[in-house]
Amino acid sequence: MSVTLNRIGLARDAYKGAATTLCAGCGHNSITNHLIKALYELGVEPHRLAKMSGIGCSSKTPAYFVDSAHGFNGVHGRMPALTTGAKLADRDLIVLGVSGDGDTASIGLGQFMHLIRRNLDCTYIVEDNGTYGLTKGQFSATADVGSVQKRGTVNTYEPIDLCTVAITLGGTFVARSFSGDGKQLVPLLKAAIAHRGVAVLDIVSPCVTFNDHEGSTKSYEWVKEHEEAIQDPSFIPYYEEVQVDYEPGTTTDVRLHDGSHLVLRKLHELDHDPTDRAAALKVVEDGRRTGQLVTGLLYVSPEAEDFSTREKLPEQPLRDLGEDDLRLTRGQFAEVMSELA
Amino acid sequence: MSVTLNRIGLARDAYKGAATTLCAGCGHNSITNHLIKALYELGVEPHRLAKMSGIGCSSKTPAYFVDSAHGFNGVHGRMPALTTGAKLADRDLIVLGVSGDGDTASIGLGQFMHLIRRNLDCTYIVEDNGTYGLTKGQFSATADVGSVQKRGTVNTYEPIDLCTVAITLGGTFVARSFSGDGKQLVPLLKAAIAHRGVAVLDIVSPCVTFNDHEGSTKSYEWVKEHEEAIQDPSFIPYYEEVQVDYEPGTTTDVRLHDGSHLVLRKLHELDHDPTDRAAALKVVEDGRRTGQLVTGLLYVSPEAEDFSTREKLPEQPLRDLGEDDLRLTRGQFAEVMSELA
Amino acid sequence: MSDPIVNDLTFQAATVNGSGSQSSNSVLMRAIFKMGIPVAPKNIFPSNIEGLPTWFQIRVSPEGYMARKGDPEVLVALNPATWAADLKGVRPGAAVVHEAAYSTANAREDVFYYPVPFTQLAKTKIDNDKLRKQLLNMIYVGVVAKLLDIPLEAIEHGLKRHFQAKPKAVPINLDAVKVGMDYWDENLQKQDAHRLVPMQGKTDGLILVEGNQAAALGCLMGGCTVASWYPITPSSSLCEYIGTYADRFRVDPETGEKRIAVVQAEDELAALGMAIGAGWAGARAMTSTSGPGISLMAEFTGLAYYAEVPVVIFDIQRIGPSTGLPTRTSQGDLAFVYNLSHGDTKHLVLLPGTVEECYSFARDAFDLADRFQTPVFVLSDLDLGMNLWMTKPFEYPEQPFDRGKVLDAAAIEKLQGDWGRYRDVDGDGVTYRTLPGTDHPLAGYFTRGSGHDEDARYTESGEAYARNMDRLTRKFETARSAVPAPIVDAKGSPVAVIAFGSTVNAVEEARVRLREGGLEVDFLRVRALPLSKAVTDFVRDHERVYVVEMNRDGQLYDLIRLHLPSDLVGRLSSIRRYDGQPIPADAITRPILELEAVPAS
Amino acid sequence: MSDPIVNDLTFQAATVNGSGSQSSNSVLMRAIFKMGIPVAPKNIFPSNIEGLPTWFQIRVSPEGYMARKGDPEVLVALNPATWAADLKGVRPGAAVVHEAAYSTANAREDVFYYPVPFTQLAKTKIDNDKLRKQLLNMIYVGVVAKLLDIPLEAIEHGLKRHFQAKPKAVPINLDAVKVGMDYWDENLQKQDAHRLVPMQGKTDGLILVEGNQAAALGCLMGGCTVASWYPITPSSSLCEYIGTYADRFRVDPETGEKRIAVVQAEDELAALGMAIGAGWAGARAMTSTSGPGISLMAEFTGLAYYAEVPVVIFDIQRIGPSTGLPTRTSQGDLAFVYNLSHGDTKHLVLLPGTVEECYSFARDAFDLADRFQTPVFVLSDLDLGMNLWMTKPFEYPEQPFDRGKVLDAAAIEKLQGDWGRYRDVDGDGVTYRTLPGTDHPLAGYFTRGSGHDEDARYTESGEAYARNMDRLTRKFETARSAVPAPIVDAKGSPVAVIAFGSTVNAVEEARVRLREGGLEVDFLRVRALPLSKAVTDFVRDHERVYVVEMNRDGQLYDLIRLHLPSDLVGRLSSIRRYDGQPIPADAITRPILELEAVPAS
Ligand SMILES: Cc1ncc(C[n+]2csc(CCOP(=O)(O)OP(=O)(O)O)c2C)c(N)n1
Ligand SMILES: Cc1ncc(C[n+]2csc(CCOP(=O)(O)OP(=O)(O)O)c2C)c(N)n1
Ligand code: SF4
Ligand code: SF4
Ligand SMILES: [Mg+2]
Ligand SMILES: [Mg+2]
């Protein structure tokens, strides 16, 4: 049996993690698998990866991929701050955050928004099941109006649409997808990782135990019936040649900062321009109105400056700097002292 | 000297508070005065008013109006939770929250958003100066890109537009105004108080001490030059007869839940329909793009159910219920005990 | 076969969570209870929804001991992942019911094996495809019933009781139970000594209730009208029970109006904030959480302390620090909660030790909060809160609510303005408040977490500040004798134990064991902070006092040391256990025996 | 006229904040310092930007006492709102310079009045319309210079020093000073006894620096590369100083690259979270806050403790609870910070007492955090942090950074995989970590706040949990002797004081006073938690030990009581002051004299 190695010579197995402890059939497990595929195919160096998360079933998943990478399972809703700090310390890290809808849209909403505002270079995945899986099925703030809890309660509060929030805050890469749609999700994940700046992926990921019943709008059934993909994406990494072979006018080509391309093939009539913020908001809002789950790359701004750049951090990771780089020289120190005299 | 009494027989003085301790010329003081006028003219009963706030110069202002009303100056950024609790306890209270841009857009962002999502019946005023006044002039998250701090630092981060946030969350009354524009602000304040549901007013309110210099986009100078009012509002309370006498097509009449009317006279060509969410987002976004400060009533949904209604609270305030209303009867209690046997 | 051991065993089912074994365990437990035999169930579950090891223990004893006892005498082993460890853990002579496929080669020889081909039986004997996985567990109910002599009627009762809400499930499950019984009859024979025999007079009139459920009832009976919370194990069920009971008992059947607001907040900061806002406006308000939530509530707690707003806060403790072991029990928040928040803060903390106290302390906490206008904490724990406990039915409260010192419009009018929110009129540190909405021009005042004087005016005066802080100390001293007093059981022995909370069961059992060994040990159970004078008296009356608790740092031990006059401090020793499991009696007897140097009997 | 009192006075200017008096006070203080006379300035300001009363005190003494002394001998009264109280507060014989318009009818007769028509003078003698309000304050500099004999050159020096950044302001201000001098010459005459005379050898080579400024320098010299913070008084200036110094010394002049990230976070939770994320990834990271922020940092602190992530947290204390008095000083966070977060947590807490220690403890805190892989708190306070203090120039560090036990790829390779993140290889409780980005397939591990075993694997095992918690205790014990040791000054007296932090100045002064009265008092200054064994030894060597601190509840007193063997506990007494003002010496001498029953000299 021959094992296929990726461009850095690693087998797919090198991207696996511990065995999952999630429920069989949980959408989160599918996302883990899609992530493994994306990271393997991209040839991400495991030691450069930092897997960050909050608390929840979703937040457990970083333990289930790329075992040899560092990971940090923090506290509930506060992954963004930890992620920001880690990236400040070492801007070479490929920072990948995994969160849940409870983790992000309730307790973590403020941090989520401020992370986006800073355009921190990271991938931020929300495994969105409309419920609190780990605490056994309470509504989360992404549950739709009219959606029914397992014990029968009906939600009457407007959901917080995380993509809308991300777009209005100037998020520079905003996509929605579905855990069951690997064909769409894997290229989006690759592009998110390649993107310089914050990449937010709101991925509907059914909770089979607490939110997969009739009346839920986050069930497999519902999503399969209501998903409306706006594009068919393909990812071409910077180290491969672009060989686009589509009919003109049928695709949009997004060139990412590192030279990779995300080629979006048009589906249906809708011709969504993913660099148009207002259009992005409209496509989501239209979906909301018609009860569809619009998926695909909603918005991207590939060349916006990321946090480290705006903060003028040096090329060399801050944490690698030593006494000589960091201490005032004796002369400078004496200067300060004499100013204080 | 004759004193004019309002419809409940109170003089304007009854709506005054302690002497302000804010800087002379602070925008917040003007807002306080506009509030006094609005409350006096509306004839709000002081004892039914609950003045809520967080921490900051802005959050001090509830002490400066309606001295005889109850007030609660809580902790930084958490006014929404206190307000929600107070309203749950007594749905008859007229709950008025005053906050700052630091208080709301940074530490309090999550609570602000969840309060809106719940459509709590209250008025939420943000006295927005783009800076942290009380802690001496740091940027707040509403500071515009390119806006310059007093000591010269330039802001590079996208501002959080509180109106956009409120609209996307389904806020049912969202307006922007300017502390110096009493003609616009007073009717908006009255309408906000009359509105059943959350009324968010983002009021630009210059900080003369730390953010009124050149390069600031929250200075008197800047706002005067860039304010673009979209309507000229008049408020007609439910207890007065509607006597609209405008040319047809020049006004929009918003009927609020309590029977009051907010009549919006069209300015310029722009014919903004304040019940159209998408239009509301667009008018703000257009302003952003052209560097104008769009003011006026952006969005309203006068008949949306408020939190107390959705939570099915009784007419009588919860806090007035006694043993007989609240304890299980002896029979019910015995029933529960026997179920547990 | 040795002499029968009757009604004295710990049953343990080792399964995989999410597989449906909870129902089986519940049925067994209820069946035994029905036989008149005292039961003490403990659910040991992982922080996970499906697929990880979980255990359920039922301690059975004629005396009705409710403490955990490790090392079961009867094991049902249905989890291959823990099979080896589970087997290792049972006592010599134990009955081990296990999936026949598990190897017993080279296994212990001091136990009795009852292999049952559960998977096989489920496949062949259970028709219902959908429910097969769950019904498999009912097979072991049948096997265990036979093994221990549980009559079929008792099992039937258990099934009916467990499936109260969906009676249709009873026959299907009963069929599966019978599969197990039949298998026993055809293939197995009793070898071990353990069995159950119906008893009289031990469980009559008792109920089984979880601490959180009891606390929820307490909240409703205490007049709670605002419950705001954020989900967290092991506290979630408290507010969920409030919701469930409120839907039954607080809803007007005609209008659908609900005489309570149960709000799922966006986080713990908001949860407590809402409760404080409601408490300020005069409602009886509570929130409930666990360790991480307590940490997040620190700032708001300080506000309520300093601005003097009544609010009730439940902390159903799990083991920290940080996320820790979310489904394991602990008493590790005591010290932190007692002075939660920066600056000089001190709080009233109620420490229920029984489900009855979960009920009555929850109920009375609202009176205390109103009387002292301050946060009142109720510290329970996972063991107490989430397990079922036998208890006498709770008493219906005969007292009206005590709303504390609240002035209405008439009272304000009578005072002619001679009123100040923070004036200590009565000398007890407790001042008079008014509620928003009070229709009197002098009723309003401004509440704040910053410096204020007697009349609630803003001040930065150091003298006013210190005066106010001293009054808060005075108020705290007043409260010291108003919170639940310790329970003392002293027989004049020079040796004693002090404990609090759910360890009471282990302590009581340890005392029996020690007495059997000739050592009488007196007992004081602390039921609240601040500590009572009675604690000092008790220590004065004893030469050696062991402070028993479930945390690493000896938090109650420290609080008592600070409470005692210095000449008594040396009398205390600390006994601590912190492995996340409810403390067993022998974790108390052993160190005491060692330190007392009395040879174990 | 009585005998002259030379170089021994407290000067106080009572003004309105936002009016520009800060410059005048600074000029006066620098002028006196230039005369070679020790100064100890204290700024007493309101939580407000403009319009409320503010005071500035300069204590002058030949001995260089730096503690606050109430009751000034020289008053400049420029705030009508506080005029009456200000006048009441001065000592008999004081010089009272006041706006001539204020009434002195029926005023005290035991002081000397110097009425000056400031407003009038400003109107007529100062041309600059825009700056008139501010320059008015410079007039009193001139008056006071004449009153106390401060030479013009000293004033000129003060002006130059204060307006270092904008030298153009010097002549304009000097003109205003001269208005005051001229007014004195023409209208007033010295009546009181207080004056200043240049001194030698007392201030030579000393610098004046704020504690927060010193701490900022310490952070930079300690290699801090990530500073995330949220504004709050009195801590803001610490990170603002870091920013300012970093702009000068950490920016590459060519590329503009900055060798530090100073991030204004959205709140305190995020501020600490960022610092922890950075510490985890190997940066030296800090945050700085004050009481309310500390409360908000509880949850994240517990994570860093339990997951063992290095981070440095400054708490510049102000007086709580809650918002409290935001611009008043306190030592009220000690107990709360020491076991911040739920569950069993205990932290390393450094307690600087001088600006030099603000510098060196800040610097060394990063080493300690890295060595012990845990949060290290530095507890300063408003008095220390925001006031200027005389001190010797700081020493340049000669040691390299101690990054603690970090394994790089080569080290991991050498271990051949025989590495576990939480294995206690050295028996000191401190384990080896790797940093993200380490290019070795065995370097990665998973950090979590939930249960983990020696190899950082998730576990719910009670045994593994307890083992880990015990190791954390062991680590804490190792750290006990690594944190700054107490400073002991013992002369064999049976009476002693223990104190910490900024009270050191008052204690030292009190000791002199007591010695003058015949009572020698030994002194131990605690400089860190956990407490050192030296504290026990010290108490053993003394019969009566007074614990002095600035909080209501005697927090250090309690910690020491818990630290001592029980037979020594009775030796302690508690002396507390909590009015938001730095404790004066007589708040220590008085209770000690009372309790020692030695008649005051
Ligand atoms: C501060 C705090 N509050 C509450 C919890 C309990 N808790 C654990 S996971 C969770 C919600 C998880 O929901 P989500 O993020 O949607 O993840 P899911 O399990 O649905 O994937 C909560 C409330 C916690 N761990 N910490
Ligand atoms: C938890 C906490 N963090 C920080 C502070 C310090 N603080 C007081 S006011 C304020 C900002 C106020 O800004 P804003 O809300 O915009 O009010 P403004 O003064 O500008 O009106 C801050 C950070 C605090 N009081 N509490
Ligand atoms: S409970 Fe739901 S979210 Fe959690 S693992 Fe199971 S299916 Fe997934
Ligand atoms: S500092 Fe700014 S915000 Fe505060 S009172 Fe002064 S002008 Fe107003
Ligand atoms: Mg979820
Ligand atoms: Mg502001």
Tab-separated table of N, CA, C and O in Angstrom, chain A residues 122-184:
chain	number	residue	atom	x	y	z
A	122	CYS	N	-5.789	35.208	11.049
A	122	CYS	CA	-6.119	33.900	11.600
A	122	CYS	C	-7.350	33.348	10.896
A	122	CYS	O	-8.039	34.072	10.188
A	123	THR	N	-7.589	32.082	11.096
A	123	THR	CA	-8.816	31.482	10.597
A	123	THR	C	-9.731	31.254	11.786
A	123	THR	O	-9.295	30.703	12.803
A	124	TYR	N	-10.943	31.717	11.681
A	124	TYR	CA	-11.880	31.635	12.805
A	124	TYR	C	-13.089	30.825	12.339
A	124	TYR	O	-13.903	31.295	11.554
A	125	ILE	N	-13.162	29.598	12.825
A	125	ILE	CA	-14.240	28.698	12.428
A	125	ILE	C	-15.304	28.643	13.517
A	125	ILE	O	-14.990	28.379	14.684
A	126	VAL	N	-16.535	28.887	13.138
A	126	VAL	CA	-17.635	28.674	14.082
A	126	VAL	C	-18.394	27.428	13.637
A	126	VAL	O	-18.919	27.381	12.533
A	127	GLU	N	-18.393	26.431	14.488
A	127	GLU	CA	-19.139	25.217	14.193
A	127	GLU	C	-20.539	25.424	14.762
A	127	GLU	O	-20.773	25.246	15.960
A	128	ASP	N	-21.430	25.814	13.877
A	128	ASP	CA	-22.683	26.458	14.276
A	128	ASP	C	-23.849	25.466	14.242
A	128	ASP	O	-24.306	25.066	13.176
A	129	ASN	N	-24.297	25.076	15.405
A	129	ASN	CA	-25.408	24.126	15.461
A	129	ASN	C	-26.663	24.711	16.109
A	129	ASN	O	-27.616	23.986	16.406
A	130	GLY	N	-26.639	26.007	16.375
A	130	GLY	CA	-27.823	26.654	16.929
A	130	GLY	C	-28.158	26.237	18.347
A	130	GLY	O	-29.230	26.548	18.866
A	131	THR	N	-27.228	25.555	18.975
A	131	THR	CA	-27.522	25.044	20.318
A	131	THR	C	-26.236	24.947	21.136
A	131	THR	O	-25.140	25.062	20.604
A	132	TYR	N	-26.409	24.766	22.425
A	132	TYR	CA	-25.292	24.492	23.319
A	132	TYR	C	-25.187	22.982	23.445
A	132	TYR	O	-25.899	22.387	24.248
A	133	GLY	N	-24.326	22.372	22.636
A	133	GLY	CA	-24.234	20.924	22.676
A	133	GLY	C	-23.753	20.418	24.028
A	133	GLY	O	-24.438	19.641	24.708
A	134	LEU	N	-22.610	20.917	24.440
A	134	LEU	CA	-21.961	20.333	25.620
A	134	LEU	C	-22.786	20.490	26.893
A	134	LEU	O	-22.704	19.676	27.805
A	135	THR	N	-23.583	21.539	26.974
A	135	THR	CA	-24.423	21.684	28.170
A	135	THR	C	-25.848	21.178	27.930
A	135	THR	O	-26.764	21.506	28.675
A	136	LYS	N	-26.015	20.443	26.847
A	136	LYS	CA	-27.222	19.647	26.648
A	136	LYS	C	-28.438	20.361	26.093
A	136	LYS	O	-29.561	20.180	26.569
A	137	GLY	N	-28.176	21.159	25.058
A	137	GLY	CA	-29.279	21.510	24.200
A	137	GLY	C	-30.055	22.779	24.447
A	137	GLY	O	-31.178	22.908	23.961
A	138	GLN	N	-29.505	23.750	25.188
A	138	GLN	CA	-30.190	25.052	25.274
A	138	GLN	C	-30.048	25.779	23.926
A	138	GLN	O	-29.116	25.532	23.162
A	139	PHE	N	-30.940	26.722	23.658
A	139	PHE	CA	-30.814	27.549	22.461
A	139	PHE	C	-29.537	28.368	22.504
A	139	PHE	O	-29.145	28.879	23.549
A	140	SER	N	-28.915	28.542	21.367
A	140	SER	CA	-27.852	29.539	21.284
A	140	SER	C	-28.411	30.761	20.572
A	140	SER	O	-29.541	30.746	20.088
A	141	ALA	N	-27.596	31.790	20.489
A	141	ALA	CA	-28.077	33.051	19.899
A	141	ALA	C	-28.102	33.007	18.379
A	141	ALA	O	-28.494	33.980	17.738
A	142	THR	N	-27.702	31.889	17.775
A	142	THR	CA	-27.829	31.790	16.314
A	142	THR	C	-29.066	30.990	15.931
A	142	THR	O	-29.311	30.762	14.744
A	143	ALA	N	-29.824	30.542	16.924
A	143	ALA	CA	-31.055	29.798	16.620
A	143	ALA	C	-32.047	30.730	15.932
A	143	ALA	O	-32.208	31.884	16.337
A	144	ASP	N	-32.684	30.245	14.902
A	144	ASP	CA	-33.603	31.090	14.148
A	144	ASP	C	-34.914	31.305	14.896
A	144	ASP	O	-35.321	30.488	15.719
A	145	VAL	N	-35.576	32.396	14.568
A	145	VAL	CA	-36.908	32.653	15.113
A	145	VAL	C	-37.818	31.510	14.675
A	145	VAL	O	-37.801	31.107	13.516
A	146	GLY	N	-38.568	30.990	15.586
A	146	GLY	CA	-39.504	29.921	15.262
A	146	GLY	C	-38.894	28.537	15.323
A	146	GLY	O	-39.611	27.539	15.233
A	147	SER	N	-37.588	28.472	15.488
A	147	SER	CA	-36.969	27.154	15.562
A	147	SER	C	-37.307	26.520	16.921
A	147	SER	O	-37.469	27.191	17.935
A	148	VAL	N	-37.489	25.198	16.894
A	148	VAL	CA	-38.063	24.501	18.045
A	148	VAL	C	-36.991	23.695	18.769
A	148	VAL	O	-36.226	22.966	18.144
A	149	GLN	N	-36.940	23.845	20.089
A	149	GLN	CA	-36.000	23.084	20.903
A	149	GLN	C	-36.502	21.655	21.047
A	149	GLN	O	-37.692	21.390	20.855
A	150	LYS	N	-35.595	20.766	21.397
A	150	LYS	CA	-35.975	19.361	21.477
A	150	LYS	C	-37.168	19.139	22.414
A	150	LYS	O	-38.057	18.361	22.130
A	151	ARG	N	-37.179	19.869	23.541
A	151	ARG	CA	-38.316	19.671	24.449
A	151	ARG	C	-39.517	20.530	24.068
A	151	ARG	O	-40.462	20.651	24.836
A	152	GLY	N	-39.448	21.230	22.930
A	152	GLY	CA	-40.653	21.872	22.442
A	152	GLY	C	-40.678	23.386	22.501
A	152	GLY	O	-41.512	24.010	21.856
A	153	THR	N	-39.810	24.003	23.293
A	153	THR	CA	-39.807	25.461	23.373
A	153	THR	C	-39.526	26.076	21.991
A	153	THR	O	-38.701	25.568	21.247
A	154	VAL	N	-40.219	27.168	21.710
A	154	VAL	CA	-40.007	27.839	20.426
A	154	VAL	C	-39.207	29.116	20.647
A	154	VAL	O	-39.498	29.896	21.539
A	155	ASN	N	-38.193	29.307	19.818
A	155	ASN	CA	-37.369	30.512	19.958
A	155	ASN	C	-38.077	31.723	19.353
A	155	ASN	O	-38.565	31.672	18.228
A	156	THR	N	-38.110	32.830	20.115
A	156	THR	CA	-38.792	34.021	19.616
A	156	THR	C	-37.812	35.160	19.341
A	156	THR	O	-38.215	36.260	18.983
A	157	TYR	N	-36.534	34.917	19.549
A	157	TYR	CA	-35.572	36.008	19.403
A	157	TYR	C	-34.799	35.918	18.097
A	157	TYR	O	-34.401	34.840	17.666
A	158	GLU	N	-34.607	37.074	17.492
A	158	GLU	CA	-33.831	37.172	16.251
A	158	GLU	C	-32.462	36.526	16.438
A	158	GLU	O	-31.775	36.785	17.420
A	159	PRO	N	-32.046	35.734	15.465
A	159	PRO	CA	-30.706	35.173	15.574
A	159	PRO	C	-29.646	36.251	15.328
A	159	PRO	O	-29.909	37.251	14.670
A	160	ILE	N	-28.491	36.022	15.888
A	160	ILE	CA	-27.351	36.869	15.535
A	160	ILE	C	-26.681	36.208	14.342
A	160	ILE	O	-26.221	35.070	14.438
A	161	ASP	N	-26.686	36.886	13.223
A	161	ASP	CA	-26.063	36.331	12.031
A	161	ASP	C	-24.572	36.682	12.057
A	161	ASP	O	-24.181	37.835	11.871
A	162	LEU	N	-23.754	35.684	12.306
A	162	LEU	CA	-22.335	35.961	12.517
A	162	LEU	C	-21.649	36.472	11.259
A	162	LEU	O	-20.695	37.247	11.342
A	163	CYS	N	-22.137	36.061	10.096
A	163	CYS	CA	-21.542	36.572	8.860
A	163	CYS	C	-21.876	38.045	8.677
A	163	CYS	O	-21.019	38.854	8.332
A	164	THR	N	-23.123	38.399	8.933
A	164	THR	CA	-23.503	39.806	8.838
A	164	THR	C	-22.669	40.653	9.786
A	164	THR	O	-22.132	41.696	9.411
A	165	VAL	N	-22.557	40.170	11.009
A	165	VAL	CA	-21.752	40.891	11.986
A	165	VAL	C	-20.330	41.058	11.465
A	165	VAL	O	-19.757	42.155	11.489
A	166	ALA	N	-19.758	39.990	10.959
A	166	ALA	CA	-18.367	40.037	10.483
A	166	ALA	C	-18.226	40.995	9.308
A	166	ALA	O	-17.256	41.757	9.229
A	167	ILE	N	-19.188	40.982	8.421
A	167	ILE	CA	-19.089	41.859	7.245
A	167	ILE	C	-19.210	43.323	7.655
A	167	ILE	O	-18.425	44.164	7.237
A	168	THR	N	-20.181	43.629	8.514
A	168	THR	CA	-20.355	45.039	8.889
A	168	THR	C	-19.150	45.569	9.663
A	168	THR	O	-18.895	46.757	9.669
A	169	LEU	N	-18.408	44.661	10.302
A	169	LEU	CA	-17.230	45.114	11.044
A	169	LEU	C	-16.004	45.220	10.153
A	169	LEU	O	-14.913	45.518	10.631
A	170	GLY	N	-16.180	44.944	8.874
A	170	GLY	CA	-15.030	45.012	7.987
A	170	GLY	C	-14.193	43.752	7.986
A	170	GLY	O	-13.016	43.789	7.630
A	171	GLY	N	-14.775	42.638	8.387
A	171	GLY	CA	-14.064	41.360	8.299
A	171	GLY	C	-13.563	41.162	6.877
A	171	GLY	O	-14.295	41.446	5.922
A	172	THR	N	-12.352	40.668	6.714
A	172	THR	CA	-11.756	40.677	5.366
A	172	THR	C	-11.928	39.362	4.612
A	172	THR	O	-11.492	39.251	3.471
A	173	PHE	N	-12.522	38.373	5.248
A	173	PHE	CA	-12.822	37.106	4.567
A	173	PHE	C	-13.974	36.496	5.346
A	173	PHE	O	-13.821	36.104	6.502
A	174	VAL	N	-15.124	36.441	4.718
A	174	VAL	CA	-16.312	35.964	5.433
A	174	VAL	C	-17.034	34.949	4.556
A	174	VAL	O	-17.414	35.260	3.425
A	175	ALA	N	-17.201	33.752	5.082
A	175	ALA	CA	-17.855	32.706	4.302
A	175	ALA	C	-18.817	31.936	5.183
A	175	ALA	O	-18.668	31.876	6.399
A	176	ARG	N	-19.816	31.341	4.523
A	176	ARG	CA	-20.689	30.430	5.254
A	176	ARG	C	-20.644	29.090	4.535
A	176	ARG	O	-20.553	29.040	3.312
A	177	SER	N	-20.707	28.020	5.300
A	177	SER	CA	-20.706	26.718	4.657
A	177	SER	C	-21.470	25.730	5.526
A	177	SER	O	-22.125	26.110	6.504
A	178	PHE	N	-21.361	24.472	5.151
A	178	PHE	CA	-22.119	23.417	5.819
A	178	PHE	C	-21.180	22.233	6.034
A	178	PHE	O	-20.426	21.872	5.136
A	179	SER	N	-21.241	21.671	7.231
A	179	SER	CA	-20.316	20.571	7.568
A	179	SER	C	-20.432	19.422	6.591
A	179	SER	O	-19.474	18.681	6.374
A	180	GLY	N	-21.612	19.278	5.981
A	180	GLY	CA	-21.810	18.151	5.077
A	180	GLY	C	-21.366	18.437	3.653
A	180	GLY	O	-21.476	17.578	2.785
A	181	ASP	N	-20.856	19.630	3.407
A	181	ASP	CA	-20.542	20.027	2.042
A	181	ASP	C	-19.033	20.196	1.864
A	181	ASP	O	-18.520	21.294	1.681
A	182	GLY	N	-18.332	19.070	1.913
A	182	GLY	CA	-16.875	19.103	1.830
A	182	GLY	C	-16.369	19.709	0.536
A	182	GLY	O	-15.337	20.388	0.519
A	183	LYS	N	-17.099	19.480	-0.507
A	183	LYS	CA	-16.677	19.989	-1.810
A	183	LYS	C	-16.561	21.522	-1.757
A	183	LYS	O	-15.660	22.105	-2.360
A	184	GLN	N	-17.462	22.131	-1.057
A	184	GLN	CA	-17.387	23.580	-0.917
A	184	GLN	C	-16.444	23.985	0.210
A	184	GLN	O	-15.671	24.930	0.105
